[in-house]
Short mmCIF file of C-alpha atoms and ligand atoms in Angstrom, two decimals:
data_model
loop_
_atom_site.label_atom_id
_atom_site.label_comp_id
_atom_site.label_asym_id
_atom_site.label_seq_id
_atom_site.Cartn_x
_atom_site.Cartn_y
_atom_site.Cartn_z
CA UNK A 23 -12.34 2.58 -0.87
CA UNK A 24 -11.24 3.82 -3.97
CA UNK A 25 -9.37 0.68 -5.38
CA UNK A 26 -10.39 -2.74 -4.85
CA UNK A 27 -6.41 -3.08 -3.90
CA UNK A 28 -7.13 -1.36 -0.65
CA UNK A 29 -9.22 -2.73 2.34
CA UNK A 30 -9.16 -2.71 6.13
CA UNK A 31 -8.16 -5.59 8.36
CA UNK A 32 -9.60 -6.77 11.91
CA UNK A 33 -6.53 -4.65 13.37
CA UNK A 34 -8.16 -1.67 11.57
CA UNK A 35 -5.03 -1.18 9.34
CA UNK A 36 -5.22 -0.18 5.94
CA UNK A 37 -4.29 -3.32 3.98
CA UNK A 38 -2.68 -3.23 0.34
CA UNK A 39 -3.15 -6.42 -1.79
CA UNK A 40 -3.96 -8.12 1.73
CA UNK A 41 -0.87 -6.93 3.31
CA UNK A 42 -0.80 -4.82 6.48
CA UNK A 43 0.80 -1.14 5.26
CA UNK A 44 1.76 -0.72 9.08
CA UNK A 45 3.97 -3.70 9.04
CA UNK A 46 5.22 -2.40 5.47
CA UNK A 47 6.07 1.00 7.09
CA UNK A 48 7.83 -0.74 10.38
CA UNK A 49 9.92 -3.30 7.88
CA UNK A 50 11.04 -0.75 5.04
CA UNK A 51 10.49 2.77 6.93
CA UNK A 52 8.88 5.45 5.38
CA UNK A 53 8.50 7.23 2.91
CA UNK A 54 8.13 4.21 0.89
CA UNK A 55 6.01 3.50 -2.88
CA UNK A 56 3.84 0.44 -2.42
CA UNK A 57 2.65 -1.49 -5.14
CA UNK A 58 0.32 -4.25 -5.64
CA UNK A 59 1.70 -6.65 -8.07
CA UNK A 60 -1.35 -8.78 -8.47
CA UNK A 61 -3.26 -5.43 -9.14
CA UNK A 62 -0.87 -4.56 -11.93
CA UNK A 63 -1.10 -7.97 -13.77
CA UNK A 64 -5.11 -7.73 -13.73
CA UNK A 65 -4.88 -4.25 -15.23
CA UNK A 66 -2.52 -5.10 -17.59
CA UNK A 67 -4.14 -8.62 -18.32
CA UNK A 68 -7.60 -6.70 -18.90
CA UNK A 69 -6.22 -4.54 -21.44
CA UNK A 70 -4.89 -7.40 -23.33
CA UNK A 71 -8.13 -9.57 -23.02
CA UNK A 72 -10.20 -6.48 -24.26
CA UNK A 73 -7.52 -5.83 -26.91
CA UNK A 74 -7.68 -9.41 -28.10
CA UNK A 75 -12.01 -9.29 -28.07
CA UNK A 76 -12.09 -6.23 -29.53
CA UNK A 77 -9.78 -6.16 -32.18
CA UNK A 78 -9.53 -10.07 -33.00
CA UNK A 79 -6.20 -9.93 -32.05
CA UNK A 80 -5.51 -7.01 -34.75
CA UNK A 81 -3.60 -5.02 -32.27
CA UNK A 82 -1.14 -4.54 -29.54
CA UNK A 83 -1.19 -2.86 -26.10
CA UNK A 84 1.86 -1.25 -25.47
CA UNK A 85 2.24 0.09 -21.47
CA UNK A 86 3.55 3.84 -21.48
CA UNK A 87 6.89 3.56 -19.16
CA UNK A 88 7.07 6.71 -18.46
CA UNK A 89 4.18 6.51 -15.89
CA UNK A 90 6.02 3.37 -13.88
CA UNK A 91 9.46 2.58 -15.09
CA UNK A 92 11.64 -0.43 -13.89
CA UNK A 93 13.13 -3.65 -14.36
CA UNK A 94 10.40 -5.33 -12.62
CA UNK A 95 7.70 -3.65 -14.66
CA UNK A 96 9.08 -4.48 -17.68
CA UNK A 97 8.92 -8.12 -16.76
CA UNK A 98 5.58 -7.83 -15.73
CA UNK A 99 4.58 -6.26 -18.90
CA UNK A 100 6.56 -9.18 -20.92
CA UNK A 101 4.68 -11.63 -19.08
CA UNK A 102 1.45 -10.20 -19.01
CA UNK A 103 1.84 -10.35 -23.02
CA UNK A 104 2.33 -6.26 -23.18
CA UNK A 105 4.51 -4.46 -25.64
CA UNK A 106 5.98 -0.86 -24.29
CA UNK A 107 6.23 2.77 -25.07
CA UNK A 108 9.51 4.02 -24.13
CA UNK A 109 10.57 7.62 -24.63
CA UNK A 110 13.86 8.03 -23.92
CA UNK A 111 17.12 6.18 -24.18
CA UNK A 112 16.96 5.62 -20.26
CA UNK A 113 13.36 3.99 -20.22
CA UNK A 114 14.91 1.92 -23.85
CA UNK A 115 17.94 0.90 -21.52
CA UNK A 116 15.97 -0.28 -18.81
CA UNK A 117 13.50 -2.27 -21.01
CA UNK A 118 16.90 -3.65 -22.96
CA UNK A 119 18.11 -4.25 -19.47
CA UNK A 120 15.08 -6.61 -18.28
CA UNK A 121 15.36 -8.65 -21.62
CA UNK A 122 12.51 -6.95 -23.09
CA UNK A 123 11.71 -7.82 -26.91
CA UNK A 124 13.04 -4.88 -29.13
CA UNK A 125 10.45 -5.36 -31.66
CA UNK A 126 7.18 -5.05 -28.99
CA UNK A 127 9.08 -1.52 -28.31
CA UNK A 128 7.52 1.82 -29.96
CA UNK A 129 9.90 4.72 -29.40
CA UNK A 130 8.62 8.24 -28.76
CA UNK A 131 9.50 11.57 -28.28
CA UNK A 132 9.33 15.29 -29.60
CA UNK A 133 13.08 15.86 -29.48
CA UNK A 134 15.10 12.69 -29.27
CA UNK A 135 18.67 12.86 -29.71
CA UNK A 136 21.14 11.53 -32.37
CA UNK A 137 22.37 9.08 -29.80
CA UNK A 138 19.04 7.95 -28.72
CA UNK A 139 17.83 7.22 -32.61
CA UNK A 140 21.29 5.15 -33.12
CA UNK A 141 20.39 3.34 -29.59
CA UNK A 142 16.98 2.79 -31.40
CA UNK A 143 17.93 1.68 -34.43
CA UNK A 144 21.00 -0.24 -33.60
CA UNK A 145 18.69 -2.22 -30.86
CA UNK A 146 16.17 -2.99 -33.48
CA UNK A 147 13.26 -1.08 -31.97
CA UNK A 148 10.08 -1.88 -33.24
CA UNK A 149 8.16 1.45 -34.25
CA UNK A 150 10.25 4.72 -33.74
CA UNK A 151 7.20 7.47 -33.62
CA UNK A 152 8.61 10.57 -35.39
CA UNK A 153 7.65 13.66 -34.09
CA UNK A 154 9.60 16.24 -36.71
CA UNK A 155 11.21 16.90 -40.21
CA UNK A 156 14.55 16.91 -38.81
CA UNK A 157 14.25 13.71 -36.54
CA UNK A 158 12.91 12.00 -40.18
CA UNK A 159 16.19 13.28 -41.81
CA UNK A 160 18.19 12.21 -39.17
CA UNK A 161 16.42 8.50 -39.14
CA UNK A 162 16.99 8.01 -42.52
CA UNK A 163 20.71 8.92 -42.42
CA UNK A 164 21.32 6.41 -39.39
CA UNK A 165 19.49 3.74 -40.86
CA UNK A 166 21.30 3.78 -43.98
CA UNK A 167 24.57 3.81 -41.78
CA UNK A 168 23.41 0.74 -40.29
CA UNK A 169 22.33 -0.82 -43.42
CA UNK A 170 19.02 -1.23 -42.51
CA UNK A 171 15.45 0.50 -42.69
CA UNK A 172 13.81 2.44 -40.03
CA UNK A 173 9.85 1.38 -39.51
CA UNK A 174 8.06 4.39 -37.79
CA UNK A 175 4.80 5.87 -37.42
CA UNK A 176 4.26 9.50 -37.68
CA UNK A 177 2.92 11.49 -35.23
CA UNK A 178 0.04 13.80 -35.89
CA UNK A 179 -1.93 16.58 -34.00
CA UNK A 180 -5.22 15.59 -34.84
CA UNK A 181 -6.80 18.90 -33.36
CA UNK A 182 -8.48 17.48 -30.45
CA UNK A 183 -9.49 19.08 -27.25
CA UNK A 184 -9.20 16.72 -24.17
CA UNK A 185 -11.05 17.89 -20.99
CA UNK A 186 -8.01 17.22 -18.71
CA UNK A 187 -5.46 19.55 -17.02
CA UNK A 188 -3.87 22.09 -19.72
CA UNK A 189 -0.12 20.47 -18.84
CA UNK A 190 -1.24 17.00 -19.71
CA UNK A 191 -2.92 17.79 -22.83
CA UNK A 192 -1.47 16.96 -25.85
CA UNK A 193 -3.74 16.74 -29.05
CA UNK A 194 -4.64 20.17 -29.29
CA UNK A 195 -3.20 22.58 -32.47
CA UNK A 196 -1.01 24.60 -29.71
CA UNK A 197 1.17 21.31 -29.04
CA UNK A 198 4.69 20.79 -28.78
CA UNK A 199 4.26 16.97 -29.96
CA UNK A 200 3.90 16.00 -33.78
CA UNK A 201 3.00 17.54 -37.17
CA UNK A 202 0.50 19.62 -37.63
CA UNK A 203 -2.91 19.09 -39.79
CA UNK A 204 -4.39 22.17 -41.02
CA UNK A 205 -0.98 23.73 -42.22
CA UNK A 206 -0.47 20.95 -44.49
CA UNK A 207 3.09 20.11 -42.68
CA UNK A 208 1.09 16.23 -42.05
CA UNK A 209 1.03 15.86 -45.79
CA UNK A 210 4.06 16.95 -46.55
CA UNK A 211 5.91 14.78 -43.49
CA UNK A 212 4.39 12.10 -45.46
CA UNK A 213 5.66 12.65 -48.71
CA UNK A 214 8.90 12.85 -47.56
CA UNK A 215 8.84 9.97 -45.78
CA UNK A 216 8.08 8.14 -48.64
CA UNK A 217 10.26 9.13 -50.86
CA UNK A 218 13.03 8.05 -48.57
CA UNK A 219 14.96 4.92 -48.60
CA UNK A 220 15.88 3.60 -45.41
CA UNK A 221 12.24 4.98 -43.60
CA UNK A 222 10.01 2.36 -43.82
CA UNK A 223 6.06 4.28 -43.39
CA UNK A 224 3.78 2.22 -41.62
CA UNK A 225 1.10 4.34 -40.58
CA UNK A 226 0.09 6.91 -37.91
CA UNK A 227 0.00 8.00 -34.13
CA UNK A 228 -1.79 10.34 -32.05
CA UNK A 229 -2.33 10.97 -27.82
CA UNK A 230 -4.52 13.45 -26.91
CA UNK A 231 -3.74 13.53 -23.42
CA UNK A 232 -4.14 12.41 -19.78
CA UNK A 233 -6.89 11.26 -17.28
CA UNK A 234 -9.22 11.92 -19.74
CA UNK A 235 -13.08 10.58 -18.50
CA UNK A 236 -15.03 11.36 -21.80
CA UNK A 237 -14.79 9.11 -24.72
CA UNK A 238 -15.80 11.05 -27.45
CA UNK A 239 -12.53 13.23 -27.79
CA UNK A 240 -11.13 9.05 -28.50
CA UNK A 241 -13.48 8.80 -30.75
CA UNK A 242 -12.76 11.96 -32.57
CA UNK A 243 -9.58 11.78 -32.63
CA UNK A 244 -9.92 7.77 -34.00
CA UNK A 245 -12.18 10.01 -36.87
CA UNK A 246 -9.54 12.88 -37.88
CA UNK A 247 -6.92 9.78 -38.14
CA UNK A 248 -8.80 7.37 -39.88
CA UNK A 249 -9.71 10.35 -42.74
CA UNK A 250 -6.05 11.36 -43.09
CA UNK A 251 -4.87 7.85 -43.38
CA UNK A 252 -7.71 7.36 -46.39
CA UNK A 253 -6.48 10.46 -47.71
CA UNK A 254 -2.64 9.79 -47.72
CA UNK A 255 -3.44 6.09 -48.95
CA UNK A 256 -4.95 7.77 -52.27
CA UNK A 257 -2.63 10.63 -52.58
CA UNK A 258 0.09 9.04 -52.70
CA UNK A 259 -0.78 5.15 -53.46
CA UNK A 260 0.86 3.67 -50.43
CA UNK A 261 -0.44 1.19 -48.06
CA UNK A 262 -1.00 2.44 -44.64
CA UNK A 263 -1.87 -0.27 -42.21
CA UNK A 264 -0.70 0.82 -38.64
CA UNK A 265 -2.43 3.13 -36.07
CA UNK A 266 -2.11 4.32 -32.63
CA UNK A 267 -4.24 6.05 -30.67
CA UNK A 268 -2.47 6.79 -27.50
CA UNK A 269 -3.08 6.36 -23.97
CA UNK A 270 -4.83 8.94 -21.21
CA UNK A 271 -7.36 6.81 -20.09
CA UNK A 272 -8.63 8.29 -16.95
CA UNK A 273 -8.90 6.68 -13.54
CA UNK A 274 -10.70 7.05 -10.05
CA UNK A 275 -8.39 8.87 -7.99
CA UNK A 276 -11.38 10.26 -5.56
CA UNK A 277 -13.79 7.95 -4.01
CA UNK A 278 -16.56 10.55 -6.77
CA UNK A 279 -14.48 9.93 -9.71
CA UNK A 280 -16.39 7.82 -12.54
CA UNK A 281 -14.67 6.89 -15.32
CA UNK A 282 -15.66 4.72 -17.88
CA UNK A 283 -15.33 1.51 -17.74
CA UNK A 284 -12.17 0.24 -19.77
CA UNK A 285 -14.61 -2.38 -21.57
CA UNK A 286 -17.20 0.35 -22.37
CA UNK A 287 -14.38 2.43 -23.86
CA UNK A 288 -12.67 -0.22 -26.25
CA UNK A 289 -16.21 -1.19 -27.53
CA UNK A 290 -16.80 2.04 -28.05
CA UNK A 291 -13.98 2.81 -29.87
CA UNK A 292 -13.69 -0.09 -31.62
CA UNK A 293 -17.22 -0.37 -32.86
CA UNK A 294 -16.15 2.88 -34.32
CA UNK A 295 -13.44 2.36 -36.18
CA UNK A 296 -14.25 -0.67 -37.94
CA UNK A 297 -17.61 1.32 -39.47
CA UNK A 298 -15.98 4.45 -40.34
CA UNK A 299 -13.37 2.01 -42.25
CA UNK A 300 -15.95 0.30 -43.93
CA UNK A 301 -18.10 3.73 -44.48
CA UNK A 302 -14.63 5.14 -46.09
CA UNK A 303 -13.48 1.79 -47.42
CA UNK A 304 -10.19 1.71 -45.46
CA UNK A 305 -8.79 -1.80 -44.53
CA UNK A 306 -9.11 -1.57 -40.57
CA UNK A 307 -5.54 -0.76 -39.22
CA UNK A 308 -3.74 -2.75 -36.87
CA UNK A 309 -4.60 -0.76 -33.85
CA UNK A 310 -2.16 0.11 -31.02
CA UNK A 311 -2.75 1.70 -27.73
CA UNK A 312 -0.50 3.03 -24.97
CA UNK A 313 -2.33 3.17 -21.37
CA UNK A 314 0.43 3.96 -19.02
CA UNK A 315 -1.80 5.43 -15.33
CA UNK A 316 -4.57 2.92 -15.96
CA UNK A 317 -2.34 0.07 -15.67
CA UNK A 318 -0.66 1.02 -12.52
CA UNK A 319 -2.09 4.15 -10.62
CA UNK A 320 -4.63 2.37 -8.28
CA UNK A 321 -1.83 -0.65 -7.90
CA UNK A 322 -0.22 1.69 -5.59
CA UNK A 323 0.23 3.83 -2.55
CA UNK A 324 2.62 5.88 -0.57
CA UNK A 325 3.33 5.67 3.11
CA UNK A 326 4.38 8.31 5.08
CA UNK A 327 4.98 8.91 9.02
CA UNK A 328 3.57 11.79 10.37
CA UNK A 329 6.01 14.48 12.05
CA UNK A 330 4.40 17.78 13.22
CA UNK A 331 0.99 18.39 13.23
CA UNK A 332 0.28 22.43 13.36
CA UNK A 333 -3.10 24.21 13.53
CA UNK A 334 -3.32 27.57 12.69
CA UNK A 335 -6.55 28.28 14.30
CA UNK A 336 -9.45 29.80 11.76
CA UNK A 337 -6.71 29.01 9.09
CA UNK A 338 -6.27 25.43 8.72
CA UNK A 339 -4.19 22.30 9.94
CA UNK A 340 -1.19 20.99 8.61
CA UNK A 341 -0.18 17.83 8.75
CA UNK A 342 3.45 17.47 8.15
CA UNK A 343 4.93 13.83 6.46
CA UNK A 344 8.26 12.73 5.75
CA UNK A 345 8.00 13.11 1.93
CA UNK A 346 7.05 15.87 -0.27
CA UNK A 347 7.19 17.07 -3.73
CA UNK A 348 10.28 14.74 -4.26
CA UNK A 349 8.46 11.72 -3.98
CA UNK A 350 4.89 13.11 -5.39
CA UNK A 351 5.18 16.24 -7.30
CA UNK A 352 1.80 16.18 -8.85
CA UNK A 353 -0.26 18.08 -6.32
CA UNK A 354 2.43 21.11 -7.04
CA UNK A 355 2.33 20.84 -10.89
CA UNK A 356 -1.43 19.80 -11.50
CA UNK A 357 -3.47 20.41 -8.52
CA UNK A 358 -3.81 16.37 -8.44
CA UNK A 359 -6.25 15.16 -6.47
CA UNK A 360 -5.58 11.82 -4.04
CA UNK A 361 -7.80 10.47 -1.13
CA UNK A 362 -5.89 10.28 2.33
CA UNK A 363 -5.92 7.76 4.82
CA UNK A 364 -4.58 7.41 8.38
CA UNK A 365 -3.47 3.91 7.98
CA UNK A 366 -3.09 2.89 11.35
CA UNK A 367 -6.80 3.45 11.98
CA UNK A 368 -8.19 3.42 8.81
CA UNK A 369 -11.60 2.28 9.38
CA UNK A 370 -12.54 5.43 11.57
CA UNK A 371 -14.22 8.25 10.48
CA UNK A 372 -11.78 11.14 8.54
CA UNK A 373 -14.23 13.87 10.31
CA UNK A 374 -10.99 16.30 10.15
CA UNK A 375 -9.91 18.52 6.98
CA UNK A 376 -6.29 19.15 6.79
CA UNK A 377 -3.43 19.89 4.60
CA UNK A 378 -0.70 17.35 4.27
CA UNK A 379 2.02 19.06 3.90
CA UNK A 380 5.83 17.76 2.80
CA UNK A 381 8.83 18.39 4.34
CA UNK A 382 10.68 20.60 1.25
CA UNK A 383 12.14 23.85 2.03
CA UNK A 384 9.06 25.51 0.14
CA UNK A 385 5.59 26.52 1.08
CA UNK A 386 3.76 24.96 -2.55
CA UNK A 387 5.47 21.53 -0.91
CA UNK A 388 1.84 20.11 -0.19
CA UNK A 389 0.23 16.76 -1.21
CA UNK A 390 -2.99 17.56 -0.56
CA UNK A 391 -5.22 20.55 0.57
CA UNK A 392 -8.49 20.44 2.36
CA UNK A 393 -8.92 17.00 2.35
CA UNK A 394 -10.82 14.70 4.68
CA UNK A 395 -8.61 12.52 6.97
CA UNK A 396 -8.78 10.78 10.64
CA UNK A 397 -7.32 12.53 13.57
CA UNK A 398 -3.72 12.39 13.61
CA UNK A 399 -1.08 12.32 15.85
CA UNK A 400 2.86 12.49 15.15
CA UNK A 401 4.10 9.21 14.77
CA UNK A 402 0.86 8.12 12.55
CA UNK A 403 1.47 6.09 9.35
CA UNK A 404 -0.39 8.25 6.78
CA UNK A 405 -1.32 7.10 2.98
CA UNK A 406 -1.74 8.96 -0.04
CA UNK A 407 -3.92 6.56 -2.27
CA UNK A 408 -3.56 5.58 -5.56
CA UNK A 409 0.07 7.00 -6.23
CA UNK A 410 1.18 3.96 -8.65
CA UNK A 411 1.25 6.14 -11.86
CA UNK A 412 3.60 9.08 -12.33
CA UNK A 413 5.05 9.42 -8.18
CA UNK A 414 8.15 7.38 -8.62
CA UNK A 415 8.78 7.97 -12.08
CA UNK A 416 8.85 11.56 -11.39
CA UNK A 417 10.12 11.64 -8.07
CA UNK A 418 13.50 13.81 -7.42
CA UNK A 419 16.45 14.46 -4.97
CA UNK A 420 14.93 17.92 -4.19
CA UNK A 421 16.82 19.19 -0.91
CA UNK A 422 19.02 15.89 -1.32
CA UNK A 423 16.34 13.77 -0.05
CA UNK A 424 16.94 10.27 -1.05
CA UNK A 425 14.10 8.87 -3.19
CA UNK A 426 11.61 6.26 -1.91
CA UNK A 427 11.72 2.53 -2.27
CA UNK A 428 9.45 1.02 -3.89
CA UNK A 429 8.01 -2.30 -2.66
CA UNK A 430 5.86 -5.06 -4.33
CA UNK A 431 3.06 -7.03 -2.40
CA UNK A 432 2.22 -10.54 -4.39
CA UNK A 433 0.57 -13.32 -2.71
CA UNK A 434 0.56 -11.57 0.31
CA UNK A 435 4.59 -11.36 0.87
CA UNK A 436 6.27 -8.04 0.10
CA UNK A 437 9.70 -7.20 -1.55
CA UNK A 438 11.65 -4.39 -2.59
CA UNK A 439 12.08 -3.96 -6.69
CA UNK A 440 13.43 -0.43 -6.33
CA UNK A 441 16.06 -0.15 -3.82
CA UNK A 442 15.60 3.86 -2.32
CA UNK A 443 18.28 6.01 -2.18
CA UNK A 444 20.94 6.13 0.31
CA UNK A 445 22.90 9.42 1.24
CA UNK A 446 25.88 7.63 -0.66
CA UNK A 447 24.26 7.57 -3.77
CA UNK A 448 23.21 11.34 -3.47
CA UNK A 449 26.80 11.67 -3.72
CA UNK A 450 27.44 9.22 -6.48
CA UNK A 451 27.93 12.07 -9.39
CA UNK A 452 29.91 15.14 -7.04
CA UNK A 453 33.60 15.28 -8.21
N1 LIG B 529 1.36 7.66 -25.11
C1 LIG B 529 1.94 8.75 -25.00
C2 LIG B 529 2.16 9.56 -26.27
C3 LIG B 529 2.18 9.96 -24.22
O1 LIG B 529 2.63 10.98 -23.93
C4 LIG B 529 1.39 9.64 -22.79
C5 LIG B 529 1.55 10.26 -21.53
C6 LIG B 529 0.81 8.05 -22.90
C7 LIG B 529 0.96 7.20 -24.14
C8 LIG B 529 0.24 7.50 -21.39
O2 LIG B 529 -0.80 8.31 -21.28
P1 LIG B 529 -1.65 7.40 -20.01
O3 LIG B 529 -2.20 6.29 -20.45
O4 LIG B 529 -0.72 7.38 -18.47
O5 LIG B 529 -2.56 8.84 -19.55
N2 LIG B 529 2.68 13.44 -15.83
C9 LIG B 529 1.49 13.72 -15.79
C10 LIG B 529 1.03 12.71 -17.24
C11 LIG B 529 1.67 13.27 -18.23
C12 LIG B 529 1.32 12.12 -19.45
C13 LIG B 529 2.33 12.29 -20.44
N3 LIG B 529 2.07 11.33 -21.92
C14 LIG B 529 0.76 13.06 -14.46
O6 LIG B 529 1.22 12.93 -13.67
O7 LIG B 529 -0.54 13.17 -14.83
#
């Protein structure tokens, strides 16, 4: 199967983390997100170990919360020795509620509000990644009014094109994120930061995009950043000691996907950093990386119940499920690809080509088009695989659909870690 979290048992049912998904659907209802906690921990552990191995402890893995944010996930990150990347007051509040140590948090965002900056400074967040000059000035003022200094990184656009969907590409010149290099904007920001009394500029950040399979753009971005660090160090006389290379490591969604192994990526990029630093006479910086998808995506799946099956002769067959773009907006947004399996006869041949449609009042509400699937009928349980990242976190209440619960399995047991919305929840904010 596409992830080693998934298998088929003696009843011909799909399992996740060894637990029967048909049983889970029966117990918790559908739609339901199911995550394999042991797999998440294994992924997190592999990143942490690889960081230790490749950078000799001179680095930290930050889990990008936007991929899957809830208290339980933050607790897992803490236990596995990871820090966090947060991108809003809400993600930061979640981390705080989970008892996460603030010094291991990096706060991102291209338009943080004053209230969010206040919150980050008063909680003592480890690093604030400053995106623009307005934010820099606000932060200096806020830090001075708290009688403190804000430790920051500046987000720089390395001008590297990553080969991925244009909506999830961020490092290129035409991007809303960060300071441009080619216009001198980044240089000016460094000088301004160095002149401010309540700002301590530790180093720089870049992030080139998401779901990237090619290792070259990561290396290219690292080179641009090291050159910039070295030049700024010479020009300002300041020492910059930290470099955050962002996330974006691709995962296997389809059987045919072949992303590089984590160890290959880590060894390739760290070897380059060491060699290049030596070549340009720069002290090797402390390295942060920010994986999101690659820690949670292949540890999750979504279970649905098939409602109607509509065959339009010579056109296509729609398999309609009880979820849709409100629990998984990734197909409608990015034409994201997934493997789909009939969970209650998972070992059978997937010899039909169908379109899996949601229940929202919108023609584009599809979860997958032209996908192979076993023959299914109303009442069957359908599984969409590798939905652990950017599904729960991007869910909405469109058409006033309740968001599904998140169930985690571990050691053969299952439990709810985020309960699903009730109809009452949907009315919570209505006056
Ligand atoms: N660091 C920064 C600054 C980021 O902006 C992101 C993702 C990450 C780390 C984590 O990237 P990852 O390792 O998960 O690729 N909603 C889209 C993905 C948007 C990613 C946004 N930033 C999707 O569903 O594919």
